[in-house]
Structures are given as C-alpha cells and as structure tokens.
C-alpha cells in the first residue's frame, strides 16, 4: 500500500474535521455567554492549569465575569462563578439545571443507571426513595444514628491500639465511613480486618484513583472522535466497577433469600420490598440494575469524600492547638468523659459545630462541584443555553468568598460564630452544593463528621509529630478534589 496516499487521506480528513468542528463551535457560540476564544479541537484547554483548575477558572472570571463559556476541546461548558449566579441557576431555576451530562465514562461503564448519573423519571424515583430511606423511614429498629455511633466507638478502639505512637490514620479513617455505608446498605458493619471488607476498600481506593486522575477527567470531555487517540482508556475503571457491582450483587442475593418485606432492616431490604410493591407498574425504575448501581454510587460518593474530610480536619486541629483546647473544653462541659456523643449534642456545642463547618469550607473538597446539564433550552440572564449544555456550578468561589468570610484563606472557626459565641449560619456554606440535585448524603455526612470528630476528641488529645506549624496544605489543592498528603500524628488517650 502507498503510505503517502494513506497519510494524504488522513491529512485531508483531519482538515475537514477541523473546519467542521470550528463551524460547529461557531454555531453553538451564538447563544452562549462569551468567554475566552477557543482554538480548533483543543478549545480552551491551554488556559487550564491542571495543577490548579479552580484557580484557572477564577482568573477567567476576573476577565469575563460570573458566567462564561469554556471549551473543553470542542465541548462548550458554561461556568458559573460566585454565590448569586449559583443560586439563580440551581435554586431559582433549579428544574432546568437538574440533569447530569452524559460523560464518556457514564456512557461506557455506568450506562445511566443508579442515582448519580441518571436523569428524568429514573433519577426522580431513585432519588426520592434513597432520600426517604436515608432519613430512617422503614429501616427497622436501628436508626442511622445508632449505626454511626457504633462505628465511632469501633474507630476509637482501633485508634487506642496505636498506644499514642506516631500513626498515619489514613487507613483507619478510610474504614469508618465505608463501614457506615455497609451498615446502611447491608445491615451490619464488618470488622476492620475482614477479608471481604478489605477487598471492598481496595476496590474503592482503586476506583477513586482511576476516577480522580486528571487524565480520566479530561477524557470525559473529549469528543468521541478524539477519545480513540487518548493515552488512557478507562479500561481499569470499567473492570473495577464490574467488580464492585459483583460484590453488591452477592449481598443482594443473600438479602433476597432472607427477605421479610414486613420487617426491612437496611437499604437493600427496603429496595427489594419496593420492587415487589411496584412489580406491576410498567413505569417503575426499581429493578436490580438500578439497585446495584445505586449501591456502587453510595460507596463511591460516600466513602472517600467523608474519610478525606476527616483526615484533613484532624490535620487542621493539629495545626491549631488553640482550637483543640476549645473543643476539649466544650466536650467536657456538654458531654463529659463517659457518655456516648449523640447528634442532639450538636445544638449545645456551637463551637464544635462551627469547627466542622469551617473545616468543610476550608477543605473545599470538590472545588468544581459535579457537572450539571440543562434539561431544555433555558433562558438564563441575557443568554439562551441550548438543551444539553454542560454547566459547571463551581463551589470553590463561594466557599472562598472574602465578602462572606474575611480572610478566606485562613482556617478560622469564627467564620461561623457570632459575637456571643453562638453558631452563625451562612448561605455560602455549599460544600454539598445546593438545590434539588445537591448531595444526597448531606445529612448522613454531617452526622458522621460531627459524631466521629466529637468521639475522637472526647477520647484523645492529638499531638503533632514535629512542629505543627510546618503542616501546610499549599500543594494539596488544585485538582478536581482536594486531599492532603499523608501525615503521622499521635493519639494520646485523655
Ligand atoms: C464530606 C462528605 C461529602 C461531600 C463534601 C459531598 C459532596 C457532594 C457534592 C458536591 C455533590 C454534587 C451535588 C450537585 O450536583 O449539586 C454530591 C452528590 C452526591 N453525593 Fe455527596 N458528598 C459527601 C458525602 C456523601 C455521602 C456520605 C453520601 C452517601 C450517602 C453521598 C452521596 C451522594 C450522591 C448519591 C450524590 C449524587 C446525587 C444526585 O445526583 O442526585 N455523599 N455530593
Ligand atoms: C481565596 O481568596 C483569596 C483572597 O480573596 C485568594 O488570595 C486565594 O487565592 C483564594 N483561594 C482559592 C483556593 O481560590
């Protein structure tokens, strides 16, 4: 074969593709908000500093204002920057902004099943059911709070075994939130050295690494034609998700054998009962695939998020001994050394409440939020966003807003306290996002964070290995999610 001929054809095809993609961009641009001028094929990718994505978006907001269009390759994304515009979109026009985009990964592996990636009627049914179940409707006698309290005690026992020696708590802090999801979904927690549990943790860890890689995230936004040439294909990811699905399916089968629909004990029981109730309803989305993928979602969304926040928060406490002293004082006054902390203690513990809020604000775990998509052609401000436009409702600029939080770069619990030391709410507290599609696990996550921190600090004094002032987070930020490097610390029994 004539190699020349081949490459001429390829070149020609490339040029045609280029012209077409430019033309398509021009077409779409007409109605979208202005933004930096995109290059053919790569769009505005050169304007994105992969070491600090949120900062790149903030720089662009300085030039183009709170709403602008950014091209990931040929894919336009409308970026929302700041509290007012976020609220206008996700709350005031919430119904229009409620979909998730069909990203490459979702097409390939998730296939629109489960609660995170689904849309329309399927999402509505799964979301409503999951919210109800997580709010304790029909989960039997053991409340979700009791499950979290049980886990908090096990966590403390495990930390006690470190005998006050320097310890990297990453593994232990990863176990606890994962076990809470196990307890909610499967009824019981696992022992931290159970083989099944360790396997599950391994899968989750891999899953997180694969999902969070910057390349995977970029891959998501490449047009199909280019994905073929991309260095990493998320093969590892689909294998990983298949293994997670298999793990959950095994548990579902056990539940099916023992199911007593009148006496559901956990999420899977509730779902299987719902499936039976709805078996004659052709519109029902309650099938096994949606159950399994929702299970995968709860692990995927509820484990790493919470454990990273826990770990980051403990480092913040280490770095700020004056904060730890005040927390200890409040715990001793309100709970004392022996009683198991409960969520009703929170209203009597404004300082701890403020600390946990300030941790989440400062940590800025998901600076870019999860992407959304408009459900229909949407009139928004002076623009028309065509149906299917991808939206980035950024969280970082709201959490780091200096008008709401003086010195937003400082960790300071006073951001959430008034002059009398009472807890002060802020509508800028958006780590879980806002509106109808905000985090499904917000209630559970906030309960975990409060009970885990309070139980740990009731039992231990945290001590830094080395100078606490040397702990800094400068290089731990900037990705699609913010996580600190591993640190050792000592847990001294009180
Ligand atoms: C510190 C912990 C957590 C943080 C910071 C967090 C944050 C978020 C954010 C920002 C979103 C995107 C919301 C949006 O699109 O507007 C989200 C979605 C979600 N989160 Fe969380 N989350 C946390 C813990 C959890 C937990 C413990 C669970 C499990 C029960 C969970 C389950 C979910 C689910 C299922 C979604 C998708 C909701 C939907 O598409 O309807 N999250 N989370
Ligand atoms: C937060 O805001 C401060 C000042 O307003 C700015 O210096 C800093 O770079 C911002 N941080 C992030 C992570 O955006």
PDB file of N, CA and C in Angstrom, residues 12-71:
ATOM      1  N   UNK A  12      -6.271  15.042   4.858  1.00  0.00           N
ATOM      2  CA  UNK A  12      -7.487  15.646   4.329  1.00  0.00           C
ATOM      3  C   UNK A  12      -8.637  15.511   5.323  1.00  0.00           C
ATOM      4  N   UNK A  13      -8.761  14.288   5.849  1.00  0.00           N
ATOM      5  CA  UNK A  13      -9.833  14.017   6.801  1.00  0.00           C
ATOM      6  C   UNK A  13      -9.685  14.941   8.005  1.00  0.00           C
ATOM      7  N   UNK A  14      -8.435  15.119   8.415  1.00  0.00           N
ATOM      8  CA  UNK A  14      -8.159  15.954   9.565  1.00  0.00           C
ATOM      9  C   UNK A  14      -8.588  17.402   9.321  1.00  0.00           C
ATOM     10  N   UNK A  15      -8.222  17.900   8.109  1.00  0.00           N
ATOM     11  CA  UNK A  15      -8.563  19.283   7.788  1.00  0.00           C
ATOM     12  C   UNK A  15     -10.080  19.462   7.742  1.00  0.00           C
ATOM     13  N   UNK A  16     -10.766  18.499   7.148  1.00  0.00           N
ATOM     14  CA  UNK A  16     -12.225  18.592   7.066  1.00  0.00           C
ATOM     15  C   UNK A  16     -12.816  18.597   8.488  1.00  0.00           C
ATOM     16  N   UNK A  17     -12.267  17.707   9.334  1.00  0.00           N
ATOM     17  CA  UNK A  17     -12.738  17.600  10.707  1.00  0.00           C
ATOM     18  C   UNK A  17     -12.545  18.934  11.443  1.00  0.00           C
ATOM     19  N   UNK A  18     -11.344  19.537  11.188  1.00  0.00           N
ATOM     20  CA  UNK A  18     -11.028  20.819  11.801  1.00  0.00           C
ATOM     21  C   UNK A  18     -12.042  21.893  11.431  1.00  0.00           C
ATOM     22  N   UNK A  19     -12.286  21.973  10.112  1.00  0.00           N
ATOM     23  CA  UNK A  19     -13.203  23.010   9.630  1.00  0.00           C
ATOM     24  C   UNK A  19     -14.592  22.770  10.206  1.00  0.00           C
ATOM     25  N   UNK A  20     -14.993  21.504  10.180  1.00  0.00           N
ATOM     26  CA  UNK A  20     -16.313  21.166  10.712  1.00  0.00           C
ATOM     27  C   UNK A  20     -16.437  21.548  12.184  1.00  0.00           C
ATOM     28  N   UNK A  21     -15.392  21.218  12.944  1.00  0.00           N
ATOM     29  CA  UNK A  21     -15.501  21.458  14.380  1.00  0.00           C
ATOM     30  C   UNK A  21     -15.505  22.955  14.676  1.00  0.00           C
ATOM     31  N   UNK A  22     -14.719  23.719  13.883  1.00  0.00           N
ATOM     32  CA  UNK A  22     -14.742  25.174  14.044  1.00  0.00           C
ATOM     33  C   UNK A  22     -16.127  25.726  13.744  1.00  0.00           C
ATOM     34  N   UNK A  23     -16.701  25.196  12.682  1.00  0.00           N
ATOM     35  CA  UNK A  23     -18.002  25.655  12.235  1.00  0.00           C
ATOM     36  C   UNK A  23     -19.074  25.334  13.286  1.00  0.00           C
ATOM     37  N   UNK A  24     -18.962  24.117  13.849  1.00  0.00           N
ATOM     38  CA  UNK A  24     -19.919  23.728  14.881  1.00  0.00           C
ATOM     39  C   UNK A  24     -19.788  24.632  16.101  1.00  0.00           C
ATOM     40  N   UNK A  25     -18.520  24.926  16.458  1.00  0.00           N
ATOM     41  CA  UNK A  25     -18.313  25.808  17.602  1.00  0.00           C
ATOM     42  C   UNK A  25     -18.962  27.167  17.345  1.00  0.00           C
ATOM     43  N   UNK A  26     -18.780  27.676  16.118  1.00  0.00           N
ATOM     44  CA  UNK A  26     -19.357  28.959  15.751  1.00  0.00           C
ATOM     45  C   UNK A  26     -20.864  28.926  15.914  1.00  0.00           C
ATOM     46  N   UNK A  27     -21.476  27.819  15.462  1.00  0.00           N
ATOM     47  CA  UNK A  27     -22.927  27.662  15.542  1.00  0.00           C
ATOM     48  C   UNK A  27     -23.414  27.753  16.974  1.00  0.00           C
ATOM     49  N   UNK A  28     -22.745  26.956  17.839  1.00  0.00           N
ATOM     50  CA  UNK A  28     -23.195  26.886  19.228  1.00  0.00           C
ATOM     51  C   UNK A  28     -22.961  28.205  19.941  1.00  0.00           C
ATOM     52  N   UNK A  29     -21.867  28.880  19.568  1.00  0.00           N
ATOM     53  CA  UNK A  29     -21.461  30.076  20.283  1.00  0.00           C
ATOM     54  C   UNK A  29     -22.509  31.150  20.306  1.00  0.00           C
ATOM     55  N   UNK A  30     -23.248  31.262  19.178  1.00  0.00           N
ATOM     56  CA  UNK A  30     -24.210  32.336  19.032  1.00  0.00           C
ATOM     57  C   UNK A  30     -24.977  32.655  20.308  1.00  0.00           C
ATOM     58  N   UNK A  31     -25.487  31.612  20.972  1.00  0.00           N
ATOM     59  CA  UNK A  31     -26.404  31.873  22.088  1.00  0.00           C
ATOM     60  C   UNK A  31     -25.737  31.791  23.455  1.00  0.00           C
ATOM     61  N   UNK A  32     -24.514  31.263  23.492  1.00  0.00           N
ATOM     62  CA  UNK A  32     -23.880  31.032  24.783  1.00  0.00           C
ATOM     63  C   UNK A  32     -23.204  32.297  25.313  1.00  0.00           C
ATOM     64  N   UNK A  33     -22.966  32.357  26.639  1.00  0.00           N
ATOM     65  CA  UNK A  33     -22.243  33.504  27.195  1.00  0.00           C
ATOM     66  C   UNK A  33     -20.850  33.598  26.585  1.00  0.00           C
ATOM     67  N   UNK A  34     -20.297  34.828  26.499  1.00  0.00           N
ATOM     68  CA  UNK A  34     -18.952  34.967  25.952  1.00  0.00           C
ATOM     69  C   UNK A  34     -17.915  34.353  26.879  1.00  0.00           C
ATOM     70  N   UNK A  35     -16.726  34.128  26.337  1.00  0.00           N
ATOM     71  CA  UNK A  35     -15.635  33.559  27.125  1.00  0.00           C
ATOM     72  C   UNK A  35     -14.383  33.628  26.302  1.00  0.00           C
ATOM     73  N   UNK A  36     -13.307  33.020  26.769  1.00  0.00           N
ATOM     74  CA  UNK A  36     -12.052  33.051  26.012  1.00  0.00           C
ATOM     75  C   UNK A  36     -12.233  32.382  24.649  1.00  0.00           C
ATOM     76  N   UNK A  37     -11.525  32.891  23.652  1.00  0.00           N
ATOM     77  CA  UNK A  37     -11.653  32.361  22.292  1.00  0.00           C
ATOM     78  C   UNK A  37     -11.079  30.947  22.207  1.00  0.00           C
ATOM     79  N   UNK A  38     -11.888  29.994  21.742  1.00  0.00           N
ATOM     80  CA  UNK A  38     -11.392  28.617  21.673  1.00  0.00           C
ATOM     81  C   UNK A  38     -10.549  28.365  20.434  1.00  0.00           C
ATOM     82  N   UNK A  39      -9.523  27.520  20.572  1.00  0.00           N
ATOM     83  CA  UNK A  39      -8.787  27.039  19.412  1.00  0.00           C
ATOM     84  C   UNK A  39      -9.530  25.850  18.834  1.00  0.00           C
ATOM     85  N   UNK A  40      -9.319  25.556  17.544  1.00  0.00           N
ATOM     86  CA  UNK A  40      -9.956  24.365  16.987  1.00  0.00           C
ATOM     87  C   UNK A  40      -9.521  23.113  17.751  1.00  0.00           C
ATOM     88  N   UNK A  41     -10.394  22.167  17.901  1.00  0.00           N
ATOM     89  CA  UNK A  41     -10.124  20.879  18.555  1.00  0.00           C
ATOM     90  C   UNK A  41      -9.829  20.974  20.042  1.00  0.00           C
ATOM     91  N   UNK A  42      -8.832  21.786  20.428  1.00  0.00           N
ATOM     92  CA  UNK A  42      -8.474  21.775  21.843  1.00  0.00           C
ATOM     93  C   UNK A  42      -9.232  22.824  22.638  1.00  0.00           C
ATOM     94  N   UNK A  43      -9.984  23.683  21.931  1.00  0.00           N
ATOM     95  CA  UNK A  43     -10.797  24.660  22.655  1.00  0.00           C
ATOM     96  C   UNK A  43      -9.947  25.546  23.532  1.00  0.00           C
ATOM     97  N   UNK A  44     -10.293  25.636  24.829  1.00  0.00           N
ATOM     98  CA  UNK A  44      -9.561  26.494  25.764  1.00  0.00           C
ATOM     99  C   UNK A  44      -8.655  25.704  26.696  1.00  0.00           C
ATOM    100  N   UNK A  45      -8.382  24.452  26.327  1.00  0.00           N
ATOM    101  CA  UNK A  45      -7.632  23.608  27.263  1.00  0.00           C
ATOM    102  C   UNK A  45      -6.293  24.209  27.674  1.00  0.00           C
ATOM    103  N   UNK A  46      -5.670  25.004  26.767  1.00  0.00           N
ATOM    104  CA  UNK A  46      -4.381  25.591  27.134  1.00  0.00           C
ATOM    105  C   UNK A  46      -4.511  26.611  28.256  1.00  0.00           C
ATOM    106  N   UNK A  47      -5.733  27.138  28.434  1.00  0.00           N
ATOM    107  CA  UNK A  47      -5.948  28.114  29.511  1.00  0.00           C
ATOM    108  C   UNK A  47      -6.186  27.452  30.865  1.00  0.00           C
ATOM    109  N   UNK A  48      -6.149  26.124  30.871  1.00  0.00           N
ATOM    110  CA  UNK A  48      -6.438  25.396  32.100  1.00  0.00           C
ATOM    111  C   UNK A  48      -5.131  24.921  32.711  1.00  0.00           C
ATOM    112  N   UNK A  49      -4.819  25.431  33.890  1.00  0.00           N
ATOM    113  CA  UNK A  49      -3.642  24.942  34.596  1.00  0.00           C
ATOM    114  C   UNK A  49      -4.049  23.698  35.381  1.00  0.00           C
ATOM    115  N   UNK A  50      -3.588  22.545  34.909  1.00  0.00           N
ATOM    116  CA  UNK A  50      -4.038  21.299  35.541  1.00  0.00           C
ATOM    117  C   UNK A  50      -3.561  21.181  36.982  1.00  0.00           C
ATOM    118  N   UNK A  51      -2.561  21.981  37.361  1.00  0.00           N
ATOM    119  CA  UNK A  51      -2.114  21.952  38.764  1.00  0.00           C
ATOM    120  C   UNK A  51      -3.081  22.704  39.656  1.00  0.00           C
ATOM    121  N   UNK A  52      -3.837  23.623  39.089  1.00  0.00           N
ATOM    122  CA  UNK A  52      -4.841  24.316  39.892  1.00  0.00           C
ATOM    123  C   UNK A  52      -6.017  24.766  39.029  1.00  0.00           C
ATOM    124  N   UNK A  53      -6.931  23.836  38.844  1.00  0.00           N
ATOM    125  CA  UNK A  53      -8.023  24.051  37.911  1.00  0.00           C
ATOM    126  C   UNK A  53      -8.948  25.158  38.404  1.00  0.00           C
ATOM    127  N   UNK A  54      -9.273  25.118  39.711  1.00  0.00           N
ATOM    128  CA  UNK A  54     -10.201  26.116  40.250  1.00  0.00           C
ATOM    129  C   UNK A  54      -9.625  27.526  40.084  1.00  0.00           C
ATOM    130  N   UNK A  55      -8.309  27.650  40.315  1.00  0.00           N
ATOM    131  CA  UNK A  55      -7.681  28.968  40.178  1.00  0.00           C
ATOM    132  C   UNK A  55      -7.748  29.447  38.732  1.00  0.00           C
ATOM    133  N   UNK A  56      -7.580  28.518  37.763  1.00  0.00           N
ATOM    134  CA  UNK A  56      -7.686  28.938  36.355  1.00  0.00           C
ATOM    135  C   UNK A  56      -9.080  29.493  36.077  1.00  0.00           C
ATOM    136  N   UNK A  57     -10.093  28.821  36.621  1.00  0.00           N
ATOM    137  CA  UNK A  57     -11.458  29.296  36.384  1.00  0.00           C
ATOM    138  C   UNK A  57     -11.692  30.655  37.042  1.00  0.00           C
ATOM    139  N   UNK A  58     -11.071  30.870  38.216  1.00  0.00           N
ATOM    140  CA  UNK A  58     -11.242  32.164  38.894  1.00  0.00           C
ATOM    141  C   UNK A  58     -10.579  33.282  38.100  1.00  0.00           C
ATOM    142  N   UNK A  59      -9.401  32.984  37.524  1.00  0.00           N
ATOM    143  CA  UNK A  59      -8.738  34.003  36.713  1.00  0.00           C
ATOM    144  C   UNK A  59      -9.617  34.415  35.538  1.00  0.00           C
ATOM    145  N   UNK A  60     -10.244  33.407  34.919  1.00  0.00           N
ATOM    146  CA  UNK A  60     -11.107  33.724  33.779  1.00  0.00           C
ATOM    147  C   UNK A  60     -12.318  34.540  34.228  1.00  0.00           C
ATOM    148  N   UNK A  61     -12.823  34.256  35.450  1.00  0.00           N
ATOM    149  CA  UNK A  61     -13.982  35.009  35.953  1.00  0.00           C
ATOM    150  C   UNK A  61     -13.623  36.479  36.151  1.00  0.00           C
ATOM    151  N   UNK A  62     -12.359  36.751  36.534  1.00  0.00           N
ATOM    152  CA  UNK A  62     -11.964  38.141  36.685  1.00  0.00           C
ATOM    153  C   UNK A  62     -12.123  38.890  35.369  1.00  0.00           C
ATOM    154  N   UNK A  63     -11.838  38.195  34.279  1.00  0.00           N
ATOM    155  CA  UNK A  63     -11.920  38.845  32.974  1.00  0.00           C
ATOM    156  C   UNK A  63     -13.345  38.814  32.404  1.00  0.00           C
ATOM    157  N   UNK A  64     -14.038  37.672  32.540  1.00  0.00           N
ATOM    158  CA  UNK A  64     -15.308  37.513  31.826  1.00  0.00           C
ATOM    159  C   UNK A  64     -16.538  37.595  32.721  1.00  0.00           C
ATOM    160  N   UNK A  65     -16.324  37.725  34.031  1.00  0.00           N
ATOM    161  CA  UNK A  65     -17.481  37.849  34.924  1.00  0.00           C
ATOM    162  C   UNK A  65     -17.973  36.508  35.441  1.00  0.00           C
ATOM    163  N   UNK A  66     -19.122  36.537  36.147  1.00  0.00           N
ATOM    164  CA  UNK A  66     -19.590  35.352  36.872  1.00  0.00           C
ATOM    165  C   UNK A  66     -20.148  34.241  35.984  1.00  0.00           C
ATOM    166  N   UNK A  67     -20.351  34.514  34.693  1.00  0.00           N
ATOM    167  CA  UNK A  67     -20.811  33.435  33.804  1.00  0.00           C
ATOM    168  C   UNK A  67     -20.073  33.546  32.474  1.00  0.00           C
ATOM    169  N   UNK A  68     -19.456  32.461  32.059  1.00  0.00           N
ATOM    170  CA  UNK A  68     -18.739  32.474  30.773  1.00  0.00           C
ATOM    171  C   UNK A  68     -18.677  31.063  30.200  1.00  0.00           C
ATOM    172  N   UNK A  69     -18.329  30.983  28.913  1.00  0.00           N
ATOM    173  CA  UNK A  69     -18.248  29.680  28.253  1.00  0.00           C
ATOM    174  C   UNK A  69     -16.795  29.274  28.084  1.00  0.00           C
ATOM    175  N   UNK A  70     -16.512  28.036  28.453  1.00  0.00           N
ATOM    176  CA  UNK A  70     -15.147  27.495  28.372  1.00  0.00           C
ATOM    177  C   UNK A  70     -15.223  26.234  27.522  1.00  0.00           C
ATOM    178  N   UNK A  71     -14.326  26.106  26.532  1.00  0.00           N
ATOM    179  CA  UNK A  71     -14.369  24.929  25.664  1.00  0.00           C
ATOM    180  C   UNK A  71     -13.385  23.852  26.110  1.00  0.00           C
TER     181      UNK A  71
END
